[in-house]
Coordinates of C-alpha atoms in Angstrom, one line a residue:
I326 CA -35.9 9.0 16.9
S327 CA -37.9 8.6 13.9
F328 CA -37.8 7.7 11.0
S329 CA -37.8 10.8 8.3
A330 CA -35.4 12.7 10.8
V331 CA -32.4 9.8 10.2
K332 CA -32.6 10.3 6.7
S333 CA -32.2 14.3 7.3
A334 CA -29.1 13.1 9.7
L335 CA -27.9 11.2 6.6
S336 CA -27.8 14.3 3.8
S337 CA -26.0 16.1 6.8
L338 CA -23.6 13.7 7.6
K339 CA -22.7 13.9 3.4
N340 CA -22.6 17.2 2.7
C341 CA -19.7 16.7 5.6
Q342 CA -18.0 14.8 3.4
S343 CA -16.5 17.8 1.3
Y344 CA -15.6 19.9 3.8
I345 CA -13.0 17.1 4.8
N346 CA -12.4 16.7 0.8
S347 CA -12.0 21.0 0.9
G348 CA -9.0 20.5 3.7
M349 CA -7.8 17.5 2.3
D350 CA -7.3 20.0 -1.0
M351 CA -5.9 22.8 0.8
A352 CA -3.6 20.5 3.3
T353 CA -2.0 18.9 0.3
Q354 CA -2.0 22.3 -1.1
V355 CA 0.8 24.0 2.5
A356 CA 2.6 20.7 2.6
L357 CA 3.7 21.4 -1.7
D358 CA 4.4 25.3 -0.4
L359 CA 6.1 24.6 2.3
V360 CA 8.4 21.7 0.2
Q361 CA 8.6 24.5 -3.1
S362 CA 9.3 27.7 0.1
S363 CA 12.1 25.3 2.4
N364 CA 13.0 23.0 4.1
D365 CA 11.5 22.4 6.7
E366 CA 11.1 18.7 7.5
E367 CA 8.9 19.1 10.6
D368 CA 6.6 21.7 9.4
V369 CA 6.1 19.4 6.4
N370 CA 6.2 16.1 8.7
N371 CA 3.4 18.3 10.6
M372 CA 1.2 18.3 7.4
E373 CA 1.1 14.9 6.9
K374 CA -0.3 15.1 11.2
V375 CA -3.1 17.1 9.5
M376 CA -3.9 14.6 6.8
L377 CA -4.1 12.3 9.1
E378 CA -6.6 13.6 10.8
Y379 CA -8.7 14.0 8.2
A380 CA -8.0 10.0 6.3
A381 CA -9.2 9.5 9.7
M382 CA -11.4 11.9 10.5
D383 CA -13.4 11.3 6.7
R384 CA -12.7 7.4 7.4
E385 CA -15.2 7.6 10.4
L386 CA -17.9 9.9 8.8
N387 CA -18.5 6.4 6.2
H388 CA -18.4 4.3 8.3
Y389 CA -21.6 5.6 9.5
I390 CA -23.5 6.7 7.0
K391 CA -22.9 3.4 6.3
A392 CA -24.2 2.1 9.4
V393 CA -27.6 4.7 8.6
E394 CA -28.0 3.5 5.6
E395 CA -28.0 -0.4 6.4
T396 CA -30.3 0.3 9.5
I397 CA -32.7 2.4 7.4
S398 CA -32.6 -0.3 3.8
Q399 CA -32.9 -3.5 7.1
V400 CA -35.9 -1.2 8.6
E401 CA -37.4 -0.5 5.2
Q402 CA -37.2 -4.4 4.7
E403 CA -38.6 -6.3 8.0
K404 CA -40.8 -3.6 7.8
P405 CA -41.7 -4.2 11.5
E406 CA -44.6 -3.4 12.9
N407 CA -43.1 -1.4 15.5
L408 CA -40.5 1.7 14.9
P409 CA -37.1 0.1 16.9
D410 CA -34.3 1.9 17.9
L411 CA -32.6 3.5 14.9
E412 CA -30.3 5.4 16.3
N413 CA -29.1 2.1 19.2
L414 CA -29.1 0.5 15.7
A415 CA -26.9 2.2 13.5
Q416 CA -24.5 2.8 16.4
E417 CA -24.5 -0.8 16.9
K418 CA -23.0 -1.2 12.8
F419 CA -21.0 1.7 13.4
L420 CA -18.7 -0.3 16.0
E421 CA -18.4 -2.8 15.1
M422 CA -17.2 -0.9 11.7
E423 CA -15.1 0.6 13.4
S424 CA -13.7 -2.1 15.8
K425 CA -12.1 -3.4 12.0
N426 CA -10.2 0.1 11.9
S427 CA -6.3 -0.8 10.9
D428 CA -3.7 2.3 9.4
S429 CA -3.9 0.2 6.2
D430 CA -7.3 1.5 5.5
F431 CA -5.5 4.8 5.0
S432 CA -4.5 2.9 2.4
M433 CA -8.2 3.4 0.6
N434 CA -8.3 6.5 0.6
E435 CA -7.8 8.4 -3.0
K436 CA -6.7 12.1 -1.8
Y437 CA -4.5 10.6 0.9
M438 CA -2.4 8.8 -1.4
Y439 CA -2.6 11.4 -3.9
F440 CA -0.9 13.6 -1.2
K441 CA 1.5 11.3 -0.2
D442 CA 2.2 10.7 -4.6
Q443 CA 2.9 14.6 -4.8
L444 CA 5.2 15.7 -2.0
K445 CA 7.3 11.7 -2.9
E446 CA 7.1 13.5 -6.5
M447 CA 8.0 16.6 -4.9
K448 CA 10.4 16.5 -2.7
N449 CA 12.8 14.1 -4.9
Q450 CA 12.9 17.4 -7.2
Y451 CA 13.8 19.9 -5.1
H452 CA 15.4 18.2 -3.0
G453 CA 17.0 14.8 -4.0
N454 CA 18.0 16.7 -7.4
G455 CA 18.9 19.3 -5.8
T456 CA 16.7 23.1 -6.2
I457 CA 16.6 24.3 -9.7
E458 CA 18.4 26.9 -8.3
E459 CA 20.9 25.3 -8.0
I460 CA 21.3 23.1 -11.2
D461 CA 23.5 23.7 -13.5
E462 CA 22.1 25.2 -17.4
D463 CA 22.6 22.3 -19.2
I464 CA 21.2 19.5 -16.7
A465 CA 18.8 21.9 -16.2
V466 CA 17.9 21.5 -19.6
T467 CA 18.8 17.4 -19.7
W468 CA 16.1 17.7 -16.6
S469 CA 13.6 19.5 -17.9
Q470 CA 13.3 17.9 -21.0
M471 CA 12.7 14.1 -18.9
N472 CA 10.8 15.7 -17.5
F473 CA 9.1 18.4 -18.4
I474 CA 7.9 17.0 -21.9
C475 CA 4.6 15.1 -22.8
P476 CA 5.3 12.4 -24.1
I477 CA 2.5 12.3 -27.0
T478 CA 2.8 16.9 -27.9
Q479 CA 6.5 16.4 -27.1
M480 CA 6.2 19.7 -26.1
T481 CA 6.2 21.7 -22.5
M482 CA 3.8 20.6 -19.9
K483 CA 0.9 22.9 -19.7
K484 CA -1.9 21.3 -16.7
P485 CA 0.4 17.6 -16.0
V486 CA -1.5 14.7 -15.0
R487 CA -0.2 11.2 -14.2
N488 CA -1.4 7.8 -14.4
K489 CA -1.6 6.6 -10.2
V490 CA -1.0 2.9 -12.6
C491 CA 2.3 3.9 -14.2
G492 CA 3.0 6.4 -13.2
H493 CA 4.3 8.3 -16.0
S494 CA 2.6 12.4 -16.8
Y495 CA 1.3 13.8 -20.1
E496 CA -0.7 16.8 -21.6
E497 CA -5.4 16.0 -19.8
D498 CA -5.6 17.3 -23.3
A499 CA -3.4 15.4 -24.5
I500 CA -3.9 11.7 -22.9
L501 CA -8.1 12.8 -22.7
E502 CA -8.0 13.2 -26.6
I503 CA -6.3 9.6 -27.2
I504 CA -8.8 7.8 -24.2
Q505 CA -11.9 9.5 -26.2
T506 CA -10.9 8.6 -29.5
Q507 CA -10.2 5.0 -28.4
Q508 CA -13.0 4.1 -26.6
Q509 CA -15.2 4.6 -30.1
K510 CA -13.2 2.5 -31.3
K511 CA -13.6 0.4 -29.0
K512 CA -9.7 0.0 -28.1
K513 CA -7.7 0.1 -25.3
V514 CA -4.9 3.5 -24.6
R515 CA -1.4 2.3 -24.6
C516 CA 0.4 4.6 -22.2
P517 CA 2.3 6.4 -24.7
K518 CA 5.7 6.6 -22.6
M519 CA 8.3 5.0 -24.2
G520 CA 8.7 1.5 -22.6
C521 CA 6.0 1.7 -20.5
K522 CA 3.8 -2.1 -20.4
H523 CA 0.4 -0.1 -19.0
V524 CA -1.8 -1.1 -21.9
D525 CA -5.1 0.3 -20.1
V526 CA -5.0 3.6 -19.6
K527 CA -8.6 4.8 -18.0
R528 CA -9.6 8.4 -17.4
S529 CA -9.9 7.9 -13.7
D530 CA -6.6 6.6 -13.5
L531 CA -5.3 10.4 -14.1
V532 CA -4.9 13.0 -11.1
P533 CA -3.4 16.3 -11.1
D534 CA 0.4 16.1 -11.2
E535 CA 0.0 19.5 -9.3
A536 CA 3.8 19.0 -7.8
R537 CA 5.1 18.5 -11.5
K538 CA 3.1 21.8 -12.6
R539 CA 4.8 23.9 -9.8
L540 CA 8.4 22.2 -11.8
I541 CA 7.5 24.0 -14.2
D542 CA 6.1 27.3 -13.9
S543 CA 8.8 27.8 -11.9
Q544 CA 11.7 27.5 -14.8
N545 CA 8.9 29.2 -17.3
K546 CA 9.6 32.4 -14.8
K547 CA 13.6 32.0 -16.0

């Protein structure tokens, strides 16, 4: 296999990652739909199995991409007189990486961990405290204040984001404005949630809080 063919294959492999990411996003949405619309644990568990399969594919693809990149780098540095069998070299590196696989690897997959986090949040709200329909009016108001109010704006969140580090949620525009302002002053951002000890909120720590947004939208429809 030629050097140019390997580089071309590498480009194609990287394109495949976008398809895996899209699949994981879709599986997350389906799982949240299932929790919101019913309490069919088997269907939800099946979606988690799908996510694990995607995570395994993502790990395998990342290993192969890394193996190919390392092979290219090695050949470019050594500049051998005769081009070695690039395919075999890459395959050897790939198999070595795969031999070290463990279930703990999935904790490093951000989309899988996001799926677990959002699914847990959705289950707690819908089936831990009862569905929204089952909660009486007084409790619903208190519950709404506790879960839906942004600690920054003190208003119901429209586009909540969740802090992966401390688990608190805020209105996206509000927390991003604080982060930007403090960055200009070269200062760290303390989590705005009262009592939270997290003192270095970063933009990269924030992920969409899809579960909370669904709950807010559901409550607003009533």
